[in-house]
C-alpha cells in the first residue's frame, strides 16, 4: 500500500493534474507551457504578453447556447503571437483552462457572429462546464472587441488581405492549433478531443475549419451558418429591392398582420395547435398571402427611447433602433400581400430565373422593415446594414454606411453575387462540399438551423448538406446517401426558432441548449443523436423538453400525443427545400 502511494506521488509530483488551480494558474507556469515556435511554422509567441489569473466560483449565463452554470473554477489566460516576416502583426488569444481536477482532455474552439471573429469571453465558460480548455481569438484586428470591418480596408480600394484571410479561416485555425498544444502542455496530456461551437458567422467559421482542416476537430456544433456569403450577404438586400421595384413600402404593422395570419394558418399543419409552425414546407405549399387582404391591423405608436411625447428624437436614434413610429391602423392591401409573397418566394432575375431563396414563411420580415418619415408622412426602406457592408466594403472597397436602393434591381443583385463569388471563393463563400478528410478522420457535425430564421434562409443549410451528400455519395439513391451522411453529419431544423435563438412570435417552440454535450457523447461514446434535445424557454410550456427531428424527417403530432413523431415528408413538401437556382451555369453548393 505504502509503495503504491509512493509510486503515485512520484508519477504525479510534477503533473498538473495533481496540482491545484493556484499552483498552475501563474504567469510563469503558462509562459513555460506555451507552444514553441518550433511547433508551428511561422508563429512567434510573445512570452512577455502572458496574463493569467485564477477565477473561482464563477457563474456563466449560457443565453441561447448552453445551460447556465455556477461554481466554475478556471484559469483565465491571454497572450499574443506574431507571424515571422510580418511587421506590426499581433494576434491575441484568450483561453479559459479548467482547474486540473476538472480537465477532461478536451479543447473547445469558439467563433463569432456578424462581422466579429469571437463572441466574447462569456462563450468560453461552455468549455469549463465540459472539462475543456476553451479559446477565442482577436484575429489580429487590434483588440478582442474589434470586428473585421474595423481593419478590412487599409485605404479606399485597398483590402487588408491579412485581415480578410484571418477572418476567412486563418485566425480560428491558429487559435485552435495553439490552444490544443497549450492544453497538452498545461496538463501534460498526450491526446485530447477537439471541438468547435458557433452560430451564424460563427457557424460559417466552423464550416470553413471543417472544410479546410479535416483533421482539426473531432466534432463541430454548427448553428445557422452564414455560408455561401457571396449570395447570403447580398440576399439581405432582396426584401428592400422587392419593395422599391414594386414601389410599395408596407407599414411594419401590415407585414406583422400577414405574419400573424401565416402562423395562424400554418400552425396546425404539423398536427399540434401550439402557435408554432413546425412544418414551414407545408406552409410554403398552402399559405397564400392574398388571403390576408382586407384583414385589419392596429399597432400603437411607439416612441423612440428617451424622447417623450412631443419631443424630437435624439440624434442617437437616427439610423439606430427605437425610431419613432406613429400608430398604424389599417387593413392589409393587395400591394402589401404581393410584397410579402414575393419575399417568401425568393429572388428572381428579369428573365425569370431564380437567383436565391428566401426565409421560410413564418419568419419575421426583418429585412423588409420600413421606417417612418414624419416630414413626408411616408414609409421608406433603408437597405439592410449587413448587405450594405458587404457591397460597400467587401465588393466596392469603400468605407461607407450608406447605399441607395433607388436604381437597384434583382439583376443588380445578381451581378453583385457573381462579383463576390469570383472574389471570395476561398475565404467567405465557405461551401466546399467534399468533406472526405474530415469524415475519414471520424469527424462528426451536429448542425442546427431555426426553421423561422429571418436572417439566414433555413434552406441554405439544407442545400449545403445536400451538396455534400451528392458530392460524396454520387452513386447512391437519395435515401441511401441520406442514411450515409446522417451517420456523421446531422442537420436539425428547429421548429419556430429564429436566428440563433428562439422566436418571440412562436414562443412555445423548442430551442437546443445541450448541443455540445450531445456532440461530445456522439464523438466519445458513439451515441448518435437520433433527435436533438430542445427546451422550451418561453411561456406556456416553459422548461418542457421537446425532441427535434433530423432532416429530411419532419415533425408530426397526432391525437393528443405530446411527443413528436419524425416522419418522412411527401414529395411535394420535400421538393420545397430544393429550389432550382438556375440563374447561373455553375452548381450552387
Ligand atoms: C507527463 O506525462 C508522462 C506520461 O504520459 C510522464 O512520463 C511525464 O513524467 C509527465 N511529465 C510531467 C512534467 O508531469
Ligand atoms: C459561490 O457563489 C455563490 C453565488 O453564485 C454563492 O452563493 C456561494 O456562497 C459562493 N461559494 C463560495 C464558496 O464562495
Ligand atoms: C481575464 O483576463 C483578462 C486579461 O487580463 C481580463 O481583462 C479579464 O478581466 C479577466 N477575466 C476574469 C474573469 O478574471
Ligand atoms: C506600425 O504601426 C505603427 C502604429 O500603428 C505605424 O506608425 C507604423 O507605420 C507601422 N509600421 C509598419 C512597418 O507598418
Ligand atoms: C400579432 O400577434 C401578436 C401575438 O398574438 C399580437 O400581440 C399582435 O398585436 C399581432 N399584430 C397584428 C398586427 O395583428
Ligand atoms: C394575389 O392576387 C393578385 C391580384 O390581387 C394576383 O395577381 C396574384 O397572382 C395573387 N397571388 C397568388 C400567389 O395567388
Ligand atoms: C382604427 O380605424 C377604424 C376605422 O377607421 C376605427 O373604427 C378604429 O376605432 C381604429 N382603431 C384604433 C385603435 O384607433
Ligand atoms: C423625408 O421626407 C422629406 C420630404 O419629402 C425629404 O426631404 C427627406 O429627404 C425624407 N427623409 C428621408 C430619411 O427619407
Ligand atoms: C437613379 O436613376 C435616375 C435616372 O437615371 C437618376 O436620376 C438617379 O440619380 C439615380 N439614383 C441614384 C441613387 O443613383
Ligand atoms: C460511382 O460509379 C462510377 C461508375 O461506376 C465509378 O467510376 C465511381 O468510382 C463511383 N464513385 C464512387 C464515389 O463510388
Ligand atoms: C435535455 O435538455 C434538458 C434541459 O432542457 C436537460 O435537463 C436534459 O438533461 C437534456 N436531456 C438530454 C438527454 O441531454
Ligand atoms: C384529446 O383530449 C381531449 C380532452 O382530453 C379529448 O376530448 C379528445 O377526444 C382527445 N382526442 C384524441 C384524438 O384522442
Ligand atoms: Ca404547431
XYZ file of C-alpha atoms and ligand atoms in Angstrom:
758
model
C 0.000 0.000 0.000
C 2.723 2.408 1.027
C 4.769 1.698 -2.068
C 1.735 2.222 -4.275
C 1.216 5.640 -2.702
C 4.856 6.475 -3.239
C 4.685 5.443 -6.870
C 1.533 7.511 -7.275
C 3.207 10.537 -5.721
C 6.256 10.119 -7.923
C 4.227 9.802 -11.069
C 2.146 12.846 -10.418
C 4.514 15.017 -8.415
C 5.108 17.307 -11.337
C 1.914 16.649 -13.210
C -0.604 19.451 -13.442
C -3.430 17.006 -12.851
C -2.341 16.519 -9.261
C -1.955 20.217 -8.681
C -4.337 22.896 -7.570
C -5.555 25.727 -9.746
C -3.448 28.169 -7.735
C -0.306 26.097 -8.431
C -0.640 26.184 -12.187
C -2.506 29.379 -12.869
C 0.505 31.660 -12.780
C 2.124 33.766 -15.452
C 5.360 31.787 -15.225
C 3.697 28.351 -15.450
C 1.710 29.449 -18.508
C 4.753 31.085 -20.104
C 6.756 27.872 -19.540
C 3.999 25.839 -21.190
C 3.362 27.984 -24.266
C 3.774 26.140 -27.529
C 7.186 26.779 -29.023
C 7.820 28.432 -32.361
C 9.194 25.078 -33.493
C 5.732 23.519 -33.019
C 4.173 25.742 -35.659
C 5.894 27.071 -38.701
C 5.981 30.845 -38.640
C 4.206 31.561 -35.355
C 6.258 33.520 -32.818
C 4.910 33.509 -29.266
C 5.389 36.507 -27.016
C 6.017 35.080 -23.536
C 6.116 38.583 -22.061
C 2.489 39.139 -23.088
C 1.091 36.342 -20.901
C -1.598 37.218 -18.363
C -3.028 34.547 -16.069
C -5.369 34.700 -13.094
C -7.322 32.055 -11.243
C -11.087 32.544 -11.151
C -13.187 30.791 -8.505
C -16.871 30.096 -8.120
C -17.793 31.993 -11.274
C -21.228 31.805 -12.845
C -21.935 31.717 -16.563
C -25.024 32.831 -18.444
C -25.445 30.401 -21.324
C -28.015 32.592 -23.114
C -29.117 30.676 -26.209
C -26.017 28.499 -26.332
C -25.842 26.374 -23.207
C -27.449 25.802 -19.832
C -26.306 28.468 -17.374
C -23.984 27.263 -14.634
C -22.428 28.338 -11.350
C -19.429 27.328 -9.274
C -16.900 27.355 -12.121
C -13.176 27.398 -11.338
C -10.702 28.099 -14.103
C -7.518 29.771 -15.189
C -8.052 32.875 -17.318
C -5.186 33.252 -19.783
C -4.320 35.658 -22.574
C -1.182 36.006 -24.688
C -0.201 37.099 -28.160
C 1.837 35.893 -31.090
C 3.007 37.219 -34.408
C 3.930 35.834 -37.812
C 7.514 35.569 -38.980
C 8.276 38.083 -41.693
C 5.423 40.440 -40.909
C 5.761 43.779 -39.171
C 3.084 45.226 -36.870
C 1.471 41.840 -36.635
C -0.090 40.991 -33.271
C -2.713 38.311 -32.733
C -4.134 37.969 -29.227
C -5.597 34.750 -27.885
C -7.866 34.213 -24.901
C -8.288 30.852 -23.187
C -10.108 29.542 -20.136
C -8.473 26.408 -18.691
C -10.435 24.252 -16.226
C -8.949 23.584 -12.804
C -6.730 20.489 -13.143
C -9.120 18.121 -11.347
C -11.932 19.050 -13.789
C -9.969 18.751 -17.021
C -11.433 16.011 -19.237
C -8.913 16.054 -22.091
C -10.956 18.344 -24.302
C -10.428 21.524 -26.271
C -13.222 23.809 -27.493
C -12.767 26.478 -30.174
C -15.393 29.234 -30.356
C -16.344 31.604 -33.155
C -18.034 34.961 -33.615
C -21.122 36.470 -35.224
C -21.941 39.289 -37.647
C -18.541 40.737 -38.587
C -16.913 39.514 -35.334
C -14.468 36.634 -35.043
C -15.315 35.899 -31.396
C -18.382 36.039 -29.160
C -16.654 37.396 -26.073
C -15.202 35.595 -23.063
C -18.611 34.521 -21.740
C -18.733 31.941 -24.547
C -15.631 30.239 -23.098
C -17.485 29.095 -19.984
C -19.170 26.375 -22.038
C -15.760 24.727 -22.252
C -15.214 24.852 -18.493
C -18.622 23.249 -17.914
C -17.485 20.371 -20.138
C -13.947 19.945 -18.820
C -12.441 21.598 -21.888
C -9.865 24.292 -22.459
C -11.785 26.878 -24.483
C -10.389 29.564 -26.756
C -11.135 32.605 -28.858
C -9.018 34.963 -30.982
C -8.959 38.656 -31.806
C -7.994 37.701 -35.363
C -5.179 40.238 -35.289
C -7.763 43.017 -35.537
C -6.212 45.140 -32.758
C -8.470 44.218 -29.845
C -10.830 41.454 -28.781
C -13.704 43.840 -29.408
C -12.695 44.838 -32.917
C -14.516 43.354 -35.870
C -13.016 42.574 -39.252
C -14.661 45.656 -40.712
C -12.615 47.855 -38.359
C -9.487 46.823 -40.239
C -10.635 45.398 -43.585
C -9.684 48.438 -45.657
C -6.161 49.853 -45.471
C -7.454 52.658 -47.680
C -10.215 53.147 -50.206
C -9.594 50.496 -52.839
C -7.040 48.535 -50.779
C -8.139 45.410 -48.936
C -6.169 44.234 -45.926
C -5.756 40.660 -47.130
C -4.116 39.506 -43.902
C -7.265 40.549 -42.019
C -9.521 39.016 -44.679
C -7.781 35.635 -44.561
C -7.653 35.760 -40.785
C -11.417 36.255 -40.739
C -11.945 33.769 -43.566
C -10.245 30.888 -41.716
C -6.672 31.515 -40.585
C -7.387 33.219 -37.241
C -9.543 30.463 -35.786
C -7.280 27.763 -37.229
C -4.254 29.224 -35.447
C -6.166 29.766 -32.195
C -7.164 26.100 -32.378
C -3.788 24.510 -33.075
C -2.154 26.727 -30.456
C -4.924 26.020 -27.930
C -4.727 22.257 -28.410
C -0.958 22.341 -27.839
C -1.331 24.655 -24.832
C -3.843 22.230 -23.315
C -1.467 19.293 -23.815
C 1.446 21.182 -22.270
C -0.525 22.657 -19.392
C -1.972 19.340 -18.202
C 0.738 17.059 -19.608
C -1.929 15.340 -21.677
C -0.855 13.196 -24.604
C -4.106 13.365 -26.539
C -7.237 15.445 -26.365
C -10.589 15.618 -28.111
C -11.158 18.804 -30.040
C -14.492 20.548 -30.645
C -15.945 23.635 -32.254
C -19.049 25.642 -31.358
C -20.511 28.612 -33.240
C -23.675 30.100 -34.772
C -24.298 32.481 -37.706
C -20.905 33.908 -38.796
C -19.578 31.593 -36.090
C -21.280 28.746 -37.953
C -19.588 29.812 -41.171
C -16.254 29.934 -39.365
C -16.832 26.391 -38.120
C -17.683 25.031 -41.560
C -14.581 26.641 -43.061
C -12.408 24.852 -40.482
C -14.110 21.521 -41.154
C -13.748 22.018 -44.930
C -10.170 23.274 -44.873
C -8.597 21.356 -41.959
C -10.314 17.993 -41.868
C -8.269 16.546 -39.011
C -8.506 19.506 -36.672
C -11.798 18.797 -34.908
C -13.352 15.566 -33.710
C -16.706 17.308 -33.766
C -18.345 20.627 -34.555
C -21.617 22.226 -33.481
C -22.606 24.493 -36.346
C -25.687 26.702 -35.997
C -27.388 28.665 -38.802
C -24.119 29.179 -40.665
C -23.618 32.358 -42.733
C -22.130 30.288 -45.546
C -22.400 30.965 -49.289
C -21.628 34.516 -48.320
C -21.417 35.945 -51.849
C -25.144 35.165 -52.012
C -26.080 35.400 -48.363
C -24.944 38.980 -47.753
C -26.397 40.354 -50.997
C -29.617 38.474 -50.281
C -30.143 40.697 -47.234
C -30.962 43.428 -49.780
C -33.608 41.386 -51.597
C -36.585 42.438 -49.466
C -35.750 46.122 -49.871
C -35.281 45.721 -53.623
C -38.632 43.933 -53.903
C -40.251 46.916 -52.162
C -38.528 49.554 -54.300
C -39.265 47.629 -57.505
C -42.941 47.300 -56.521
C -42.869 50.865 -55.239
C -44.763 49.851 -52.136
C -43.388 50.303 -48.615
C -45.654 48.425 -46.195
C -46.069 49.842 -42.693
C -44.426 47.326 -40.326
C -47.812 46.565 -38.781
C -49.184 45.411 -42.130
C -46.416 42.818 -42.524
C -46.905 41.833 -38.884
C -50.544 41.078 -39.596
C -49.588 38.954 -42.615
C -47.064 37.141 -40.428
C -49.714 36.539 -37.763
C -52.069 35.175 -40.410
C -49.299 32.922 -41.725
C -48.614 31.499 -38.274
C -52.321 31.052 -37.502
C -52.938 29.249 -40.809
C -49.846 27.041 -40.753
C -49.591 26.211 -37.040
C -51.962 23.187 -37.139
C -50.415 21.696 -40.309
C -47.987 19.839 -38.022
C -50.851 18.273 -36.050
C -50.319 20.361 -32.938
C -52.023 23.728 -32.487
C -49.458 25.396 -30.237
C -48.681 28.597 -32.147
C -45.560 27.029 -33.644
C -45.171 26.395 -37.372
C -43.171 23.186 -37.291
C -43.869 22.408 -40.969
C -42.852 25.512 -42.902
C -42.584 23.316 -46.008
C -46.325 22.574 -45.873
C -46.871 26.241 -45.059
C -44.990 27.233 -48.223
C -47.250 24.946 -50.259
C -50.519 26.013 -48.689
C -50.447 29.596 -47.418
C -51.216 32.413 -49.855
C -50.562 35.942 -48.580
C -53.528 37.131 -50.656
C -55.757 35.514 -48.041
C -54.736 38.339 -45.686
C -56.030 41.078 -47.974
C -58.650 43.109 -46.116
C -57.682 41.853 -42.665
C -57.357 44.699 -40.203
C -54.260 45.635 -38.276
C -53.513 48.026 -35.482
C -50.229 48.818 -33.781
C -49.910 51.564 -31.192
C -47.482 54.420 -31.704
C -44.056 53.653 -30.346
C -41.754 56.398 -29.150
C -38.048 56.052 -29.602
C -36.029 55.599 -26.462
C -35.907 58.671 -24.259
C -37.956 61.163 -26.225
C -41.353 61.627 -24.610
C -44.460 62.994 -26.250
C -43.784 65.977 -28.447
C -40.035 65.909 -28.002
C -37.918 65.365 -31.087
C -35.941 62.146 -31.253
C -32.373 62.488 -30.068
C -29.502 62.396 -32.546
C -28.506 58.929 -31.392
C -31.746 57.469 -32.656
C -31.065 58.386 -36.258
C -30.145 55.234 -38.148
C -30.354 53.206 -34.957
C -33.156 51.150 -33.477
C -36.002 52.599 -31.484
C -37.133 55.078 -34.115
C -40.474 56.751 -33.539
C -43.404 55.219 -35.366
C -46.949 56.532 -35.461
C -49.969 54.406 -34.671
C -50.776 52.166 -37.614
C -54.388 51.344 -38.197
C -55.491 49.855 -41.476
C -56.261 46.767 -43.499
C -53.874 44.570 -45.455
C -53.643 45.769 -49.060
C -53.116 43.783 -52.251
C -49.742 45.534 -52.540
C -48.767 44.514 -49.017
C -49.708 40.916 -49.718
C -47.760 40.989 -53.001
C -44.626 42.273 -51.253
C -44.898 39.587 -48.559
C -45.489 36.798 -51.075
C -42.593 37.929 -53.298
C -40.250 37.963 -50.329
C -41.234 34.436 -49.345
C -40.893 33.239 -52.965
C -37.254 34.389 -53.210
C -35.237 36.418 -55.674
C -35.747 36.070 -59.453
C -33.899 37.923 -62.225
C -35.560 39.749 -65.105
C -35.504 36.557 -67.182
C -37.462 34.702 -64.528
C -34.531 32.612 -63.336
C -34.258 32.091 -59.598
C -31.214 33.798 -58.072
C -31.599 32.830 -54.434
C -34.074 31.507 -51.911
C -35.697 33.344 -49.068
C -36.646 32.735 -45.481
C -39.375 30.237 -44.667
C -42.958 31.510 -44.339
C -43.459 32.278 -40.602
C -40.074 34.034 -40.327
C -40.407 37.695 -39.355
C -39.930 40.161 -42.229
C -36.799 41.629 -40.714
C -35.024 42.808 -43.896
C -38.277 44.356 -45.145
C -38.784 46.582 -42.095
C -39.636 50.126 -43.188
C -39.050 53.372 -41.273
C -41.338 56.359 -40.964
C -40.588 59.796 -42.404
C -42.611 62.267 -40.334
C -41.939 65.121 -42.771
C -43.424 63.386 -45.779
C -45.713 61.130 -43.713
C -44.427 58.161 -45.712
C -42.776 54.840 -45.034
C -39.424 54.128 -46.660
C -36.899 51.301 -46.726
C -33.298 51.559 -45.628
C -31.035 48.867 -47.055
C -30.106 46.117 -44.575
C -26.879 47.043 -42.772
C -25.108 43.749 -43.331
C -25.915 43.856 -47.045
C -24.626 47.431 -47.264
C -21.363 46.481 -45.538
C -20.845 43.651 -47.996
C -21.457 45.739 -51.101
C -19.530 48.801 -49.933
C -16.587 47.291 -48.082
C -16.144 43.795 -49.465
C -17.099 44.463 -53.090
C -16.521 48.174 -53.755
C -13.780 48.611 -51.100
C -15.134 51.888 -49.755
C -15.797 52.655 -46.102
C -19.395 53.856 -46.214
C -22.591 53.035 -44.337
C -24.991 54.188 -46.975
C -26.307 52.533 -50.093
C -29.304 53.731 -52.046
C -31.593 51.042 -53.396
C -33.172 53.544 -55.790
C -31.986 52.048 -59.045
C -31.073 48.611 -57.733
C -32.903 45.711 -59.383
C -32.761 41.954 -58.948
C -30.334 41.931 -61.888
C -28.044 44.293 -59.982
C -28.110 41.894 -57.037
C -27.265 39.080 -59.439
C -24.182 40.992 -60.664
C -23.078 41.659 -57.086
C -23.415 37.956 -56.292
C -21.284 36.961 -59.288
C -18.649 39.523 -58.298
C -18.478 38.204 -54.724
C -18.310 34.642 -55.971
C -15.200 35.408 -58.013
C -13.589 37.436 -55.263
C -14.260 35.415 -52.112
C -14.492 31.764 -53.126
C -11.601 30.667 -50.927
C -12.484 32.795 -47.908
C -16.087 33.838 -47.242
C -18.046 31.607 -49.619
C -17.497 28.514 -47.439
C -19.324 25.825 -49.419
C -16.531 23.356 -50.253
C -18.649 20.200 -50.478
C -16.096 17.386 -50.254
C -15.596 16.645 -46.556
C -13.791 13.363 -47.086
C -10.747 14.197 -44.949
C -12.971 15.170 -42.005
C -15.170 12.130 -42.474
C -12.243 9.736 -42.817
C -10.796 11.112 -39.571
C -14.065 10.169 -37.838
C -15.356 13.736 -37.512
C -18.974 14.490 -36.558
C -21.036 17.578 -37.350
C -24.147 18.465 -35.436
C -25.798 21.303 -37.321
C -28.993 23.163 -36.473
C -30.957 25.998 -38.049
C -34.085 27.830 -36.872
C -36.962 26.910 -39.181
C -38.204 30.515 -38.949
C -34.764 32.133 -39.277
C -35.207 35.705 -40.578
C -31.537 36.374 -41.320
C -30.115 33.268 -42.962
C -32.541 31.201 -45.051
C -33.134 27.803 -43.463
C -32.905 26.292 -46.941
C -29.260 27.372 -47.017
C -28.308 24.668 -44.513
C -30.456 22.102 -46.305
C -28.830 22.639 -49.696
C -25.308 22.621 -48.269
C -25.929 19.258 -46.628
C -27.404 18.082 -49.904
C -24.324 19.269 -51.814
C -22.074 17.256 -49.504
C -24.381 14.268 -49.955
C -24.329 14.477 -53.747
C -20.583 15.043 -53.994
C -19.623 12.320 -51.532
C -22.204 9.647 -52.383
C -22.806 10.132 -56.112
C -23.797 6.565 -56.877
C -26.459 6.089 -54.246
C -30.162 6.762 -54.177
C -31.355 9.757 -52.181
C -32.391 7.646 -49.226
C -29.216 5.556 -49.234
C -26.978 8.598 -49.325
C -29.041 10.455 -46.697
C -28.609 7.449 -44.440
C -24.836 7.560 -45.010
C -24.487 11.261 -44.311
C -26.713 11.091 -41.263
C -24.135 8.780 -39.689
C -21.719 11.680 -39.262
C -23.369 14.973 -40.291
C -26.862 15.606 -38.979
C -28.987 18.679 -39.627
C -31.778 19.617 -37.231
C -34.317 22.274 -38.206
C -35.630 23.866 -35.034
C -39.408 24.460 -35.146
C -40.469 28.063 -34.632
C -36.948 29.288 -33.921
C -35.492 32.478 -35.333
C -31.844 33.298 -35.947
C -29.593 31.514 -33.450
C -32.310 31.633 -30.826
C -35.969 31.052 -30.087
C -38.544 33.448 -31.522
C -40.895 35.757 -29.595
C -43.533 35.243 -32.265
C -43.647 31.449 -31.706
C -42.765 31.201 -28.020
C -43.793 27.573 -27.499
C -41.093 26.294 -29.819
C -38.099 24.327 -28.544
C -34.518 25.528 -28.595
C -31.459 23.264 -28.171
C -29.324 24.054 -25.122
C -27.413 20.802 -24.651
C -25.941 20.591 -28.142
C -22.273 20.434 -27.202
C -22.969 17.719 -24.617
C -24.842 15.742 -27.289
C -21.918 16.098 -29.692
C -19.406 15.007 -27.035
C -21.455 11.872 -26.373
C -21.603 11.165 -30.081
C -17.833 11.568 -30.534
C -16.577 9.953 -27.335
C -19.275 7.346 -26.569
C -20.695 6.764 -30.056
C -24.219 7.814 -29.027
C -25.739 9.032 -32.278
C -28.376 11.720 -31.651
C -31.460 10.369 -33.433
C -33.197 13.573 -32.364
C -31.820 16.772 -30.862
C -32.820 17.701 -27.341
C -34.688 21.006 -27.292
C -36.000 23.024 -24.371
C -38.993 25.322 -24.435
C -37.591 28.536 -22.988
C -40.603 30.829 -23.110
C -44.173 30.991 -21.767
C -46.759 28.185 -21.796
C -44.622 25.091 -21.977
C -41.522 26.591 -20.383
C -38.972 24.027 -19.279
C -40.511 21.158 -21.251
C -38.072 19.290 -23.340
C -39.060 18.590 -26.936
C -37.229 16.453 -29.455
C -36.143 17.958 -32.786
C -36.119 15.816 -35.955
C -33.100 15.298 -38.238
C -33.586 16.298 -41.880
C -35.158 15.024 -44.088
C -37.522 13.683 -41.402
C -40.179 16.168 -40.356
C -42.090 16.636 -37.107
C -45.654 15.457 -36.724
C -48.008 15.189 -33.782
C -51.135 13.081 -33.800
C -54.052 12.709 -31.445
C -53.219 14.005 -28.001
C -49.708 12.634 -28.158
C -47.388 15.201 -26.659
C -44.240 13.717 -28.103
C -43.220 14.215 -31.687
C -43.007 11.608 -34.415
C -40.375 12.205 -37.081
C -41.944 11.277 -40.412
C -40.700 11.120 -43.996
C -42.256 14.051 -45.883
C -44.198 13.621 -49.090
C -42.509 14.537 -52.357
C -44.091 17.969 -52.764
C -43.075 19.006 -49.260
C -39.539 17.668 -49.704
C -39.167 19.488 -53.027
C -39.796 22.879 -51.404
C -36.359 22.573 -49.769
C -34.581 22.355 -53.124
C -35.275 25.437 -55.250
C -33.789 25.431 -58.747
C -31.225 28.250 -58.561
C -30.865 28.321 -62.327
C -29.580 31.865 -62.927
C -26.007 30.586 -63.021
C -24.416 27.757 -65.004
C -22.385 26.521 -62.047
C -23.828 24.245 -59.378
C -24.820 26.200 -56.271
C -23.292 24.191 -53.444
C 3.980 13.756 -18.400
O 3.356 12.516 -18.587
C 4.254 11.473 -18.929
C 3.473 10.196 -19.116
O 2.472 10.430 -20.050
C 5.275 11.290 -17.817
O 6.220 10.332 -18.196
C 5.968 12.614 -17.535
O 6.800 12.495 -16.402
C 4.959 13.697 -17.277
N 5.618 14.986 -17.139
C 5.334 15.812 -16.180
C 6.063 17.101 -16.214
O 4.481 15.579 -15.343
C -20.296 30.790 -4.798
O -21.150 31.749 -5.427
C -22.499 31.645 -4.989
C -23.288 32.629 -5.839
O -23.210 32.219 -7.189
C -22.583 31.936 -3.509
O -23.898 31.795 -3.107
C -21.678 30.982 -2.750
O -21.644 31.344 -1.422
C -20.261 31.015 -3.311
N -19.467 29.966 -2.676
C -18.258 30.197 -2.204
C -17.561 29.022 -1.598
O -17.715 31.273 -2.276
C -9.240 37.602 -17.791
O -8.058 38.260 -18.220
C -8.288 39.440 -18.953
C -6.945 39.936 -19.434
O -6.055 40.068 -18.378
C -9.020 40.432 -18.080
O -9.304 41.586 -18.823
C -10.317 39.818 -17.596
O -10.976 40.697 -16.715
C -10.045 38.506 -16.884
N -11.315 37.858 -16.569
C -11.565 37.337 -15.379
C -12.898 36.698 -15.193
O -10.761 37.361 -14.462
C 3.290 50.031 -37.440
O 2.222 50.618 -36.747
C 2.522 51.955 -36.333
C 1.391 52.428 -35.442
O 0.128 51.962 -35.916
C 2.700 52.804 -37.570
O 3.023 54.142 -37.205
C 3.857 52.230 -38.417
O 3.956 52.932 -39.624
C 3.604 50.766 -38.729
N 4.780 50.214 -39.356
C 4.707 49.464 -40.442
C 6.016 48.966 -40.999
O 3.660 49.192 -40.987
C -49.746 39.705 -33.949
O -49.859 38.738 -32.914
C -49.328 39.169 -31.671
C -49.360 37.995 -30.716
O -50.650 37.500 -30.638
C -50.099 40.360 -31.186
O -49.552 40.830 -29.975
C -50.002 41.461 -32.222
O -50.811 42.558 -31.832
C -50.477 40.970 -33.579
N -50.207 42.011 -34.545
C -51.040 42.313 -35.501
C -50.679 43.438 -36.400
O -52.079 41.681 -35.701
C -52.737 37.522 -55.427
O -53.713 38.354 -56.007
C -53.229 39.108 -57.109
C -54.335 40.062 -57.523
O -54.534 40.948 -56.461
C -52.856 38.150 -58.236
O -52.321 38.877 -59.302
C -51.805 37.194 -57.712
O -51.484 36.227 -58.684
C -52.283 36.513 -56.461
N -51.150 35.777 -55.903
C -51.259 34.495 -55.547
C -49.994 33.881 -55.012
O -52.276 33.882 -55.585
C -58.920 52.047 -36.478
O -59.700 52.570 -37.542
C -61.048 52.093 -37.534
C -61.717 52.573 -38.801
O -61.313 53.862 -39.107
C -61.741 52.618 -36.279
O -63.058 52.134 -36.235
C -60.978 52.095 -35.068
O -61.507 52.630 -33.876
C -59.499 52.453 -35.144
N -58.806 51.784 -34.074
C -57.997 52.415 -33.225
C -57.425 51.622 -32.114
O -57.711 53.590 -33.359
C -38.412 62.734 -45.585
O -39.248 63.456 -46.426
C -38.751 64.738 -46.779
C -39.837 65.463 -47.524
O -40.274 64.703 -48.646
C -37.477 64.571 -47.585
O -36.935 65.805 -47.900
C -36.482 63.788 -46.748
O -35.324 63.510 -47.522
C -37.088 62.485 -46.286
N -36.166 61.810 -45.372
C -35.820 60.540 -45.531
C -34.903 59.976 -44.494
O -36.211 59.863 -46.459
C -31.367 56.571 -60.406
O -31.513 56.755 -61.798
C -32.018 58.023 -62.140
C -32.293 58.023 -63.639
O -31.185 57.517 -64.306
C -31.037 59.096 -61.714
O -31.535 60.361 -61.992
C -30.797 58.970 -60.211
O -29.772 59.859 -59.792
C -30.374 57.568 -59.842
N -30.305 57.453 -58.372
C -29.258 57.005 -57.728
C -29.339 56.971 -56.241
O -28.270 56.614 -58.304
C -19.502 5.828 -58.979
O -19.660 4.984 -60.080
C -18.693 5.175 -61.110
C -19.079 4.343 -62.288
O -19.433 3.066 -61.864
C -17.316 4.856 -60.557
O -16.331 5.084 -61.547
C -17.028 5.732 -59.356
O -15.816 5.376 -58.754
C -18.138 5.619 -58.322
N -17.923 6.642 -57.305
C -17.965 6.385 -56.013
C -17.701 7.529 -55.081
O -18.214 5.294 -55.587
C -32.463 17.912 -22.431
O -32.459 19.263 -22.027
C -32.892 19.435 -20.694
C -32.869 20.908 -20.417
O -33.925 21.468 -21.112
C -31.963 18.722 -19.751
O -32.457 18.854 -18.448
C -31.884 17.267 -20.129
O -30.916 16.645 -19.346
C -31.489 17.141 -21.576
N -31.545 15.733 -21.945
C -30.532 15.150 -22.551
C -30.746 13.700 -22.907
O -29.485 15.722 -22.804
C -57.758 14.652 -26.804
O -58.074 15.032 -25.477
C -59.342 15.669 -25.367
C -59.512 16.178 -23.949
O -58.892 15.306 -23.043
C -60.428 14.690 -25.774
O -61.693 15.314 -25.697
C -60.186 14.234 -27.208
O -61.108 13.263 -27.586
C -58.786 13.670 -27.372
N -58.523 13.462 -28.790
C -57.940 12.342 -29.234
C -57.750 12.259 -30.724
O -57.553 11.467 -28.525
Ca -47.950 23.719 -34.468
